[in-house]
């Protein structure tokens, strides 16, 4: 598939933002139910096996090595550019690869690097951290619910400033604060990033100078999908809709993006957050929430967020929302579409809906601004649809979307909320398209966004840069140790 779209691709096609690679990626994403990145990885592996490592590919085809081993081999050989060296490396690996499955991850890398080093030493990939000078990464697969690990590297002076500031903030609360200093340092970092200049004291004493609303929580909005609201004594009218049984379920929890609050032109749904409202008065019992990134929020953290000032918003039902007269959906409608879909609606794509565009599946004004006609689409997949590349979505009343691919295959994606919170999401009418004739506009091709350089050019450039860096490192420090 990749070769069909990318081999012999002419320059003008390769310079389009939706180039041959993007076309192939969309088809592979849909067929294998993979996100764009994962699809790209599979394509790189496939192309490396097909064009660069044919003998290794044979061993793989015979079932003698695992996909995991193949992924490591194709990755660790990517900097080899010389044809002859590549042939020798391929032969060396193919002859020994059937033994690699027993190796630990580190040993596997060393086994592959052995052959690369033997025939093309500057193509040995250096440790990632050394290449990446400064970075911050979040999230590890082992993280327990409710916390996320992060790690990184910064300039020495920045680290000194950061440490001193975190220590100051951690010690700026009163002695009755129940947290350890380590916990306070972590909380202080988030508070600073949320725009605060101090850490809110959690002693619980309203007289304490350090108490008050926690800016971290103020940046969180909790959307309630069931129509059930925590009882905060503000007399919020629960929205209509099927009544859930007594297991009240909370919906997605969204760290609010500051820009979004500025542009809202609709009256805000009531925000019944009362700082320090006792979490025990929640009605009915909270279960758990989920962030749009898919992380679980355990009930105790959810209760703490509400008690310390998170905004709580109830979603209107689709029937209450109905059609809106303008192109741009209201805040309430946008929230409904994002919180029920939760991700981009293209097959395989897991991009959180909060970071997606809202697309009229049937273009406005023929298609209404209505819950049944709006879907979140990430930039990449929005472009794929808008650029008339042959991908056509169709909305279904249960919130699912059926995509017809350029090759005629169809794929249906389900919104996530009805799966996670099944009590209270009901079918949505799909409004009929209005017949509207746009004189002169009808067959106009959308402007095609272009790249500065082709994808292949960027890749060649990156590989050459990495080879040059390796050559320099070897000249200065000698060969990488084995
Ligand atoms: Zn205090
Ligand atoms: Zn997407």
Tab-separated table of C-alpha atoms and ligand atoms in Angstrom:
chain	number	residue	atom	x	y	z
A	1	UNK	CA	0.000	0.000	0.000
A	2	UNK	CA	2.762	2.424	0.943
A	3	UNK	CA	4.729	1.624	-2.213
A	4	UNK	CA	1.646	2.075	-4.341
A	5	UNK	CA	1.176	5.597	-2.990
A	6	UNK	CA	4.812	6.643	-2.549
A	7	UNK	CA	7.036	4.931	-5.128
A	8	UNK	CA	7.302	7.168	-8.199
A	9	UNK	CA	5.370	9.936	-6.470
A	10	UNK	CA	5.953	13.188	-8.328
A	11	UNK	CA	7.266	16.272	-6.569
A	12	UNK	CA	4.013	18.196	-6.755
A	13	UNK	CA	2.096	15.407	-5.018
A	14	UNK	CA	4.880	14.897	-2.456
A	15	UNK	CA	4.700	18.583	-1.534
A	16	UNK	CA	0.997	18.459	-0.638
A	17	UNK	CA	0.225	18.283	3.035
A	18	UNK	CA	-1.860	15.202	2.266
A	19	UNK	CA	0.886	13.479	0.274
A	20	UNK	CA	1.177	9.853	-0.840
A	21	UNK	CA	2.395	8.829	2.597
A	22	UNK	CA	-0.643	10.460	4.242
A	23	UNK	CA	-2.979	8.709	1.811
A	24	UNK	CA	-1.415	5.327	2.525
A	25	UNK	CA	-1.379	6.048	6.253
A	26	UNK	CA	-5.117	6.812	6.309
A	27	UNK	CA	-5.932	3.548	4.550
A	28	UNK	CA	-3.647	1.538	6.818
A	29	UNK	CA	-4.963	3.300	9.951
A	30	UNK	CA	-8.504	2.384	9.018
A	31	UNK	CA	-7.794	-1.171	7.947
A	32	UNK	CA	-5.617	-2.028	10.971
A	33	UNK	CA	-7.414	0.225	13.461
A	34	UNK	CA	-4.221	2.111	14.264
A	35	UNK	CA	-3.609	5.766	15.109
A	36	UNK	CA	-1.560	7.796	12.619
A	37	UNK	CA	1.715	7.309	14.478
A	38	UNK	CA	1.312	3.592	14.888
A	39	UNK	CA	0.329	3.276	11.235
A	40	UNK	CA	3.436	5.225	10.206
A	41	UNK	CA	5.594	2.892	12.286
A	42	UNK	CA	4.122	-0.166	10.558
A	43	UNK	CA	4.718	1.477	7.194
A	44	UNK	CA	8.364	2.233	8.017
A	45	UNK	CA	8.875	-1.373	9.094
A	46	UNK	CA	7.191	-2.709	5.965
A	47	UNK	CA	9.172	-0.470	3.632
A	48	UNK	CA	12.455	-1.311	5.366
A	49	UNK	CA	11.759	-5.043	4.993
A	50	UNK	CA	10.692	-4.677	1.386
A	51	UNK	CA	13.404	-2.330	0.113
A	52	UNK	CA	16.321	-2.569	2.520
A	53	UNK	CA	16.358	-5.908	4.337
A	54	UNK	CA	14.956	-8.555	1.966
A	55	UNK	CA	16.771	-11.492	3.596
A	56	UNK	CA	15.584	-10.520	7.058
A	57	UNK	CA	12.093	-10.174	5.587
A	58	UNK	CA	12.300	-13.778	4.396
A	59	UNK	CA	13.185	-15.010	7.875
A	60	UNK	CA	10.229	-13.015	9.226
A	61	UNK	CA	7.889	-14.433	6.587
A	62	UNK	CA	8.913	-17.943	7.634
A	63	UNK	CA	7.703	-17.135	11.136
A	64	UNK	CA	11.153	-17.525	12.676
A	65	UNK	CA	11.267	-14.104	14.350
A	66	UNK	CA	8.637	-12.062	16.139
A	67	UNK	CA	7.207	-8.721	15.073
A	68	UNK	CA	8.884	-7.185	18.120
A	69	UNK	CA	12.318	-8.340	16.984
A	70	UNK	CA	11.616	-7.103	13.452
A	71	UNK	CA	10.609	-3.686	14.792
A	72	UNK	CA	13.942	-3.455	16.634
A	73	UNK	CA	15.931	-4.573	13.581
A	74	UNK	CA	14.316	-2.104	11.186
A	75	UNK	CA	14.661	0.727	13.714
A	76	UNK	CA	18.317	0.079	14.568
A	77	UNK	CA	19.360	-0.156	10.900
A	78	UNK	CA	17.621	3.006	9.697
A	79	UNK	CA	20.785	5.135	9.543
A	80	UNK	CA	22.599	2.772	7.181
A	81	UNK	CA	22.754	4.519	3.811
A	82	UNK	CA	25.388	2.558	1.851
A	83	UNK	CA	23.857	-0.185	-0.334
A	84	UNK	CA	26.747	-2.586	0.051
A	85	UNK	CA	26.942	-2.201	3.819
A	86	UNK	CA	23.187	-2.660	4.014
A	87	UNK	CA	23.426	-5.943	2.058
A	88	UNK	CA	26.085	-7.286	4.420
A	89	UNK	CA	24.164	-6.191	7.517
A	90	UNK	CA	20.965	-7.763	6.174
A	91	UNK	CA	22.787	-11.063	5.545
A	92	UNK	CA	24.401	-11.010	9.001
A	93	UNK	CA	21.112	-10.309	10.779
A	94	UNK	CA	19.116	-12.794	8.702
A	95	UNK	CA	21.606	-15.525	9.609
A	96	UNK	CA	21.311	-14.966	13.358
A	97	UNK	CA	17.876	-13.377	13.919
A	98	UNK	CA	16.162	-16.658	14.797
A	99	UNK	CA	18.105	-16.526	18.098
A	100	UNK	CA	17.142	-12.949	18.990
A	101	UNK	CA	13.768	-13.838	20.485
A	102	UNK	CA	15.466	-15.121	23.637
A	103	UNK	CA	17.322	-11.876	24.220
A	104	UNK	CA	16.370	-9.162	26.648
A	105	UNK	CA	15.481	-5.803	25.104
A	106	UNK	CA	18.989	-4.416	25.710
A	107	UNK	CA	20.706	-7.520	24.420
A	108	UNK	CA	18.531	-7.469	21.299
A	109	UNK	CA	19.675	-3.926	20.544
A	110	UNK	CA	23.303	-4.981	21.032
A	111	UNK	CA	22.869	-7.979	18.734
A	112	UNK	CA	21.515	-5.785	15.925
A	113	UNK	CA	24.024	-3.009	16.572
A	114	UNK	CA	26.835	-5.563	16.332
A	115	UNK	CA	26.168	-5.974	12.592
A	116	UNK	CA	25.602	-2.286	11.977
A	117	UNK	CA	28.816	-1.481	13.817
A	118	UNK	CA	30.756	-4.064	11.853
A	119	UNK	CA	29.871	-2.669	8.417
A	120	UNK	CA	28.805	0.964	8.979
A	121	UNK	CA	29.938	2.198	12.430
A	122	UNK	CA	28.584	5.728	12.126
A	123	UNK	CA	25.099	4.288	11.551
A	124	UNK	CA	24.894	2.875	15.086
A	125	UNK	CA	22.106	4.791	16.820
A	126	UNK	CA	23.383	6.587	19.903
A	127	UNK	CA	21.494	6.572	23.185
A	128	UNK	CA	18.342	8.612	22.759
A	129	UNK	CA	18.860	10.784	25.814
A	130	UNK	CA	22.241	11.907	24.485
A	131	UNK	CA	20.725	12.983	21.195
A	132	UNK	CA	17.825	14.709	22.922
A	133	UNK	CA	19.497	17.373	24.954
A	134	UNK	CA	16.550	18.881	26.779
A	135	UNK	CA	13.076	17.457	26.966
A	136	UNK	CA	10.095	16.704	29.198
A	137	UNK	CA	8.061	13.546	28.802
A	138	UNK	CA	4.877	12.581	30.588
A	139	UNK	CA	3.279	9.240	31.291
A	140	UNK	CA	4.516	5.718	31.785
A	141	UNK	CA	2.523	2.560	31.169
A	142	UNK	CA	3.086	1.493	34.793
A	143	UNK	CA	1.544	4.637	36.284
A	144	UNK	CA	-1.169	3.898	38.872
A	145	UNK	CA	-4.568	5.612	38.472
A	146	UNK	CA	-4.659	9.239	39.420
A	147	UNK	CA	-0.963	10.064	39.009
A	148	UNK	CA	1.357	10.389	36.040
A	149	UNK	CA	5.127	10.163	36.179
A	150	UNK	CA	7.226	12.570	34.206
A	151	UNK	CA	10.896	12.982	33.594
A	152	UNK	CA	13.177	15.130	31.592
A	153	UNK	CA	16.313	17.119	31.339
A	154	UNK	CA	16.905	20.875	31.492
A	155	UNK	CA	19.821	23.293	31.556
A	156	UNK	CA	21.814	23.114	34.793
A	157	UNK	CA	20.970	26.682	35.724
A	158	UNK	CA	17.262	26.150	34.997
A	159	UNK	CA	17.283	23.097	37.250
A	160	UNK	CA	18.854	25.097	40.077
A	161	UNK	CA	16.250	27.856	39.745
A	162	UNK	CA	13.409	25.314	39.557
A	163	UNK	CA	14.560	23.351	42.583
A	164	UNK	CA	14.969	26.445	44.719
A	165	UNK	CA	11.557	27.766	43.704
A	166	UNK	CA	9.780	24.435	44.315
A	167	UNK	CA	11.386	24.162	47.754
A	168	UNK	CA	10.321	27.709	48.634
A	169	UNK	CA	6.751	27.032	47.548
A	170	UNK	CA	6.660	23.667	49.329
A	171	UNK	CA	7.696	25.362	52.565
A	172	UNK	CA	5.340	28.305	52.074
A	173	UNK	CA	2.310	26.516	53.575
A	174	UNK	CA	1.522	26.281	57.289
A	175	UNK	CA	2.630	23.402	59.518
A	176	UNK	CA	-0.835	21.848	59.517
A	177	UNK	CA	-0.698	21.033	55.820
A	178	UNK	CA	-1.068	17.242	55.650
A	179	UNK	CA	1.201	16.628	52.654
A	180	UNK	CA	4.819	15.528	52.703
A	181	UNK	CA	7.402	17.954	51.344
A	182	UNK	CA	7.845	15.702	48.300
A	183	UNK	CA	4.111	15.808	47.565
A	184	UNK	CA	4.088	19.565	48.037
A	185	UNK	CA	6.946	19.988	45.568
A	186	UNK	CA	4.993	18.054	42.932
A	187	UNK	CA	1.832	20.061	43.686
A	188	UNK	CA	3.830	23.303	43.574
A	189	UNK	CA	5.122	22.537	40.102
A	190	UNK	CA	1.569	22.047	38.799
A	191	UNK	CA	0.397	25.185	40.639
A	192	UNK	CA	3.119	27.295	39.017
A	193	UNK	CA	2.307	25.885	35.603
A	194	UNK	CA	-1.378	26.644	36.230
A	195	UNK	CA	-0.362	30.278	36.708
A	196	UNK	CA	-0.220	30.531	40.520
A	197	UNK	CA	2.492	32.273	42.473
A	198	UNK	CA	2.008	30.231	45.624
A	199	UNK	CA	0.935	26.773	46.759
A	200	UNK	CA	-2.537	26.636	48.309
A	201	UNK	CA	-2.388	25.342	51.883
A	202	UNK	CA	-4.503	22.259	52.530
A	203	UNK	CA	-4.701	22.593	56.327
A	204	UNK	CA	-8.463	23.141	55.997
A	205	UNK	CA	-8.436	26.186	58.248
A	206	UNK	CA	-10.238	29.069	56.498
A	207	UNK	CA	-8.259	31.506	58.692
A	208	UNK	CA	-4.943	30.271	57.294
A	209	UNK	CA	-3.318	32.896	55.084
A	210	UNK	CA	-2.349	30.219	52.587
A	211	UNK	CA	-5.812	28.702	52.143
A	212	UNK	CA	-8.228	29.494	49.325
A	213	UNK	CA	-9.017	28.320	45.884
A	214	UNK	CA	-6.438	26.060	44.315
A	215	UNK	CA	-5.554	27.347	40.835
A	216	UNK	CA	-4.814	23.793	39.698
A	217	UNK	CA	-8.387	22.745	40.321
A	218	UNK	CA	-9.766	25.939	38.816
A	219	UNK	CA	-8.255	24.817	35.521
A	220	UNK	CA	-10.276	21.582	35.523
A	221	UNK	CA	-13.806	21.183	34.215
A	222	UNK	CA	-15.813	18.067	34.999
A	223	UNK	CA	-18.578	17.219	32.558
A	224	UNK	CA	-21.395	15.133	33.950
A	225	UNK	CA	-22.895	12.870	31.336
A	226	UNK	CA	-25.744	11.476	33.389
A	227	UNK	CA	-27.620	14.649	34.134
A	228	UNK	CA	-26.871	13.977	37.810
A	229	UNK	CA	-25.061	16.777	39.554
A	230	UNK	CA	-23.189	16.693	42.781
A	231	UNK	CA	-25.362	18.435	45.371
A	232	UNK	CA	-23.684	21.707	46.096
A	233	UNK	CA	-26.749	23.502	47.358
A	234	UNK	CA	-27.009	25.815	44.368
A	235	UNK	CA	-30.220	24.338	43.047
A	236	UNK	CA	-28.888	23.290	39.668
A	237	UNK	CA	-31.621	21.931	37.448
A	238	UNK	CA	-30.571	18.524	36.259
A	239	UNK	CA	-30.931	18.180	32.532
A	240	UNK	CA	-33.618	15.935	31.123
A	241	UNK	CA	-32.883	12.536	29.695
A	242	UNK	CA	-33.236	8.952	30.753
A	243	UNK	CA	-32.790	8.572	34.477
A	244	UNK	CA	-29.794	6.515	35.382
A	245	UNK	CA	-29.956	3.915	38.052
A	246	UNK	CA	-28.422	4.986	41.305
A	247	UNK	CA	-24.840	4.453	40.233
A	248	UNK	CA	-24.124	8.019	39.270
A	249	UNK	CA	-21.322	8.093	36.781
A	250	UNK	CA	-19.149	11.047	36.072
A	251	UNK	CA	-18.132	11.895	32.596
A	252	UNK	CA	-14.895	13.107	31.088
A	253	UNK	CA	-12.693	15.428	33.100
A	254	UNK	CA	-11.052	18.052	31.009
A	255	UNK	CA	-8.178	20.317	31.876
A	256	UNK	CA	-9.605	23.476	30.416
A	257	UNK	CA	-7.564	25.263	27.821
A	258	UNK	CA	-7.390	28.929	28.692
A	259	UNK	CA	-8.125	30.098	25.146
A	260	UNK	CA	-11.431	28.253	25.097
A	261	UNK	CA	-12.921	30.308	27.892
A	262	UNK	CA	-12.200	33.551	26.076
A	263	UNK	CA	-14.049	32.701	22.913
A	264	UNK	CA	-17.257	31.406	24.436
A	265	UNK	CA	-20.157	33.514	23.281
A	266	UNK	CA	-22.958	31.596	24.959
A	267	UNK	CA	-24.194	32.002	28.487
A	268	UNK	CA	-22.284	29.649	30.724
A	269	UNK	CA	-24.049	26.719	32.299
A	270	UNK	CA	-24.109	27.246	36.033
A	271	UNK	CA	-20.859	26.472	37.753
A	272	UNK	CA	-21.858	25.312	41.169
A	273	UNK	CA	-18.365	24.814	42.480
A	274	UNK	CA	-18.055	25.896	46.050
A	275	UNK	CA	-14.520	25.778	47.363
A	276	UNK	CA	-14.250	23.478	50.326
A	277	UNK	CA	-17.731	22.031	49.854
A	278	UNK	CA	-17.613	18.717	51.686
A	279	UNK	CA	-17.073	15.910	49.227
A	280	UNK	CA	-19.307	13.701	51.338
A	281	UNK	CA	-22.415	15.579	50.203
A	282	UNK	CA	-22.030	14.274	46.659
A	283	UNK	CA	-25.230	12.808	45.345
A	284	UNK	CA	-25.421	10.129	44.157
A	285	UNK	CA	-22.235	8.198	44.899
A	286	UNK	CA	-19.391	9.160	42.618
A	287	UNK	CA	-17.806	6.350	40.742
A	288	UNK	CA	-14.911	7.371	38.559
A	289	UNK	CA	-14.085	9.723	35.766
A	290	UNK	CA	-11.880	9.609	32.770
A	291	UNK	CA	-9.828	12.340	31.160
A	292	UNK	CA	-10.123	12.896	27.459
A	293	UNK	CA	-6.646	11.418	27.175
A	294	UNK	CA	-8.091	8.204	28.577
A	295	UNK	CA	-6.587	8.377	32.069
A	296	UNK	CA	-8.763	7.129	34.918
A	297	UNK	CA	-9.641	9.601	37.690
A	298	UNK	CA	-10.366	7.594	40.830
A	299	UNK	CA	-13.442	8.615	42.841
A	300	UNK	CA	-11.468	10.123	45.739
A	301	UNK	CA	-9.557	12.434	43.394
A	302	UNK	CA	-12.779	13.373	41.627
A	303	UNK	CA	-14.339	14.282	44.990
A	304	UNK	CA	-11.251	16.295	45.941
A	305	UNK	CA	-11.338	18.192	42.632
A	306	UNK	CA	-14.986	19.115	43.122
A	307	UNK	CA	-14.420	20.086	46.741
A	308	UNK	CA	-11.524	22.372	45.837
A	309	UNK	CA	-13.205	24.269	43.049
A	310	UNK	CA	-13.275	22.319	39.785
A	311	UNK	CA	-16.021	23.537	37.482
A	312	UNK	CA	-18.858	21.048	37.182
A	313	UNK	CA	-21.007	21.201	34.088
A	314	UNK	CA	-23.948	19.129	33.095
A	315	UNK	CA	-24.251	18.176	29.459
A	316	UNK	CA	-27.537	18.895	27.766
A	317	UNK	CA	-29.124	16.004	25.931
A	318	UNK	CA	-29.086	15.976	22.133
A	319	UNK	CA	-32.826	16.643	22.043
A	320	UNK	CA	-32.475	19.710	24.248
A	321	UNK	CA	-29.668	20.999	22.073
A	322	UNK	CA	-31.299	20.562	18.660
A	323	UNK	CA	-30.333	22.582	15.609
A	324	UNK	CA	-28.545	25.898	15.916
A	325	UNK	CA	-28.833	28.690	13.353
A	326	UNK	CA	-25.153	29.474	12.972
A	327	UNK	CA	-22.101	27.698	11.560
A	328	UNK	CA	-20.209	27.833	14.825
A	329	UNK	CA	-21.707	25.540	17.481
A	330	UNK	CA	-22.522	27.005	20.888
A	331	UNK	CA	-20.387	26.068	23.878
A	332	UNK	CA	-23.058	23.642	25.097
A	333	UNK	CA	-23.327	21.898	21.725
A	334	UNK	CA	-19.556	21.744	21.264
A	335	UNK	CA	-19.209	20.253	24.756
A	336	UNK	CA	-21.846	17.629	24.004
A	337	UNK	CA	-20.143	16.516	20.791
A	338	UNK	CA	-16.653	16.463	22.298
A	339	UNK	CA	-17.609	14.767	25.559
A	340	UNK	CA	-19.692	12.035	23.953
A	341	UNK	CA	-17.265	11.235	21.126
A	342	UNK	CA	-14.190	11.739	23.327
A	343	UNK	CA	-11.796	11.143	20.406
A	344	UNK	CA	-11.376	12.024	16.737
A	345	UNK	CA	-13.948	9.976	14.807
A	346	UNK	CA	-11.561	8.714	12.099
A	347	UNK	CA	-10.937	4.947	12.289
A	348	UNK	CA	-8.018	4.104	14.562
A	349	UNK	CA	-7.418	7.699	15.677
A	350	UNK	CA	-7.326	8.313	19.434
A	351	UNK	CA	-6.671	12.056	19.431
A	352	UNK	CA	-8.635	13.574	22.345
A	353	UNK	CA	-11.735	15.430	21.128
A	354	UNK	CA	-10.756	18.486	23.156
A	355	UNK	CA	-7.865	19.004	20.753
A	356	UNK	CA	-9.953	18.290	17.631
A	357	UNK	CA	-11.878	20.537	15.253
A	358	UNK	CA	-15.650	20.105	15.166
A	359	UNK	CA	-16.623	19.162	11.645
A	360	UNK	CA	-20.028	19.381	9.968
A	361	UNK	CA	-20.097	15.922	8.341
A	362	UNK	CA	-22.540	17.270	5.770
A	363	UNK	CA	-20.978	20.662	5.109
A	364	UNK	CA	-22.778	23.737	6.405
A	365	UNK	CA	-25.206	25.224	5.406
A	366	UNK	CA	-26.621	22.129	3.690
A	367	UNK	CA	-25.821	20.190	6.853
A	368	UNK	CA	-27.167	21.592	10.116
A	369	UNK	CA	-25.239	22.668	13.186
A	370	UNK	CA	-26.801	19.831	15.150
A	371	UNK	CA	-25.482	17.067	17.443
A	372	UNK	CA	-26.266	14.496	14.736
A	373	UNK	CA	-24.166	16.254	12.099
A	374	UNK	CA	-21.123	17.312	14.146
A	375	UNK	CA	-18.087	15.156	14.883
A	376	UNK	CA	-14.636	15.845	16.300
A	377	UNK	CA	-11.860	15.443	13.726
A	378	UNK	CA	-8.184	16.001	14.439
A	379	UNK	CA	-6.341	18.382	12.111
A	380	UNK	CA	-4.873	15.573	10.039
A	381	UNK	CA	-8.160	13.770	9.489
A	382	UNK	CA	-10.111	16.992	9.087
A	383	UNK	CA	-7.750	17.886	6.268
A	384	UNK	CA	-8.091	14.428	4.769
A	385	UNK	CA	-11.841	14.914	4.591
A	386	UNK	CA	-11.811	18.544	3.440
A	387	UNK	CA	-9.233	17.924	0.709
A	388	UNK	CA	-11.644	15.636	-1.135
A	389	UNK	CA	-9.259	12.705	-0.961
A	390	UNK	CA	-12.067	10.203	-1.348
A	391	UNK	CA	-12.822	9.616	2.347
A	392	UNK	CA	-16.542	10.154	3.008
A	393	UNK	CA	-18.064	9.979	6.496
A	394	UNK	CA	-21.723	9.324	7.244
A	395	UNK	CA	-23.293	9.987	10.629
A	396	UNK	CA	-25.452	7.339	12.322
A	397	UNK	CA	-28.104	7.985	14.988
A	398	UNK	CA	-26.218	5.991	17.654
A	399	UNK	CA	-23.363	8.491	17.372
A	400	UNK	CA	-21.190	6.214	15.256
A	401	UNK	CA	-19.642	7.302	11.974
A	402	UNK	CA	-19.268	5.140	8.890
A	403	UNK	CA	-16.370	6.068	6.640
A	404	UNK	CA	-16.112	5.006	3.031
A	405	UNK	CA	-12.477	4.803	1.929
A	406	UNK	CA	-11.248	5.724	-1.558
A	407	UNK	CA	-10.949	1.987	-2.275
A	408	UNK	CA	-14.611	1.432	-1.396
A	409	UNK	CA	-14.033	-0.284	1.973
A	410	UNK	CA	-16.160	0.975	4.846
A	411	UNK	CA	-15.198	1.398	8.504
A	412	UNK	CA	-17.439	2.351	11.401
A	413	UNK	CA	-16.158	4.118	14.512
A	414	UNK	CA	-18.090	4.337	17.785
A	415	UNK	CA	-18.093	7.318	20.132
A	416	UNK	CA	-16.479	6.408	23.453
A	417	UNK	CA	-18.893	7.828	26.030
A	418	UNK	CA	-21.812	5.469	25.315
A	419	UNK	CA	-19.387	2.574	25.824
A	420	UNK	CA	-17.907	3.894	29.087
A	421	UNK	CA	-21.061	5.483	30.492
A	422	UNK	CA	-23.857	3.487	28.871
A	423	UNK	CA	-26.811	4.609	31.050
A	424	UNK	CA	-27.623	7.851	29.542
A	425	UNK	CA	-26.624	8.364	25.962
A	426	UNK	CA	-29.535	7.941	23.631
A	427	UNK	CA	-29.837	8.009	19.862
A	428	UNK	CA	-29.580	11.324	18.059
A	429	UNK	CA	-31.658	12.350	15.065
A	430	UNK	CA	-29.694	13.028	11.933
A	431	UNK	CA	-31.143	16.182	10.385
A	432	UNK	CA	-31.873	15.957	6.667
A	433	UNK	CA	-29.567	17.963	4.422
A	434	UNK	CA	-31.007	21.150	3.070
A	435	UNK	CA	-30.746	21.649	-0.662
A	436	UNK	CA	-28.593	24.668	-1.199
A	437	UNK	CA	-26.999	25.709	-4.434
A	438	UNK	CA	-23.915	27.828	-4.158
A	439	UNK	CA	-23.499	29.623	-7.430
A	440	UNK	CA	-19.910	29.737	-8.593
A	441	UNK	CA	-18.628	28.057	-5.456
A	442	UNK	CA	-19.805	24.589	-6.119
A	443	UNK	CA	-16.912	22.860	-7.781
A	444	UNK	CA	-14.193	25.068	-6.532
A	445	UNK	CA	-11.323	22.963	-5.255
A	446	UNK	CA	-10.307	23.845	-1.739
A	447	UNK	CA	-6.901	25.490	-1.512
A	448	UNK	CA	-4.412	22.748	-1.021
A	449	UNK	CA	-2.024	23.347	1.863
A	450	UNK	CA	1.555	22.539	0.952
A	451	UNK	CA	4.747	21.521	2.700
A	452	UNK	CA	7.996	23.436	2.430
A	453	UNK	CA	9.965	20.276	1.678
A	454	UNK	CA	8.849	16.746	0.915
A	455	UNK	CA	8.569	14.196	3.704
A	456	UNK	CA	11.382	12.175	2.092
A	457	UNK	CA	13.633	15.234	1.994
A	458	UNK	CA	13.106	15.811	5.724
A	459	UNK	CA	13.828	12.178	6.481
A	460	UNK	CA	17.035	12.079	4.411
A	461	UNK	CA	18.126	15.301	6.095
A	462	UNK	CA	17.523	13.873	9.568
A	463	UNK	CA	19.394	10.652	8.794
A	464	UNK	CA	22.363	12.548	7.368
A	465	UNK	CA	22.446	14.879	10.355
A	466	UNK	CA	22.452	11.922	12.750
A	467	UNK	CA	25.234	10.181	10.794
A	468	UNK	CA	27.331	13.343	10.831
A	469	UNK	CA	26.802	13.733	14.582
A	470	UNK	CA	27.825	10.105	15.137
A	471	UNK	CA	30.933	10.528	12.983
A	472	UNK	CA	31.946	13.563	15.024
A	473	UNK	CA	31.332	11.743	18.290
A	474	UNK	CA	33.467	8.812	17.122
A	475	UNK	CA	36.278	11.157	16.036
A	476	UNK	CA	36.233	12.837	19.461
A	477	UNK	CA	35.520	9.938	21.831
A	478	UNK	CA	36.369	6.822	19.849
A	479	UNK	CA	34.020	4.034	18.897
A	480	UNK	CA	30.861	3.344	20.815
A	481	UNK	CA	31.649	0.636	23.385
A	482	UNK	CA	30.459	-2.912	22.820
B	1	LIG	ZN1	-2.634	26.350	56.391
B	2	LIG	ZN1	-7.822	11.858	13.808
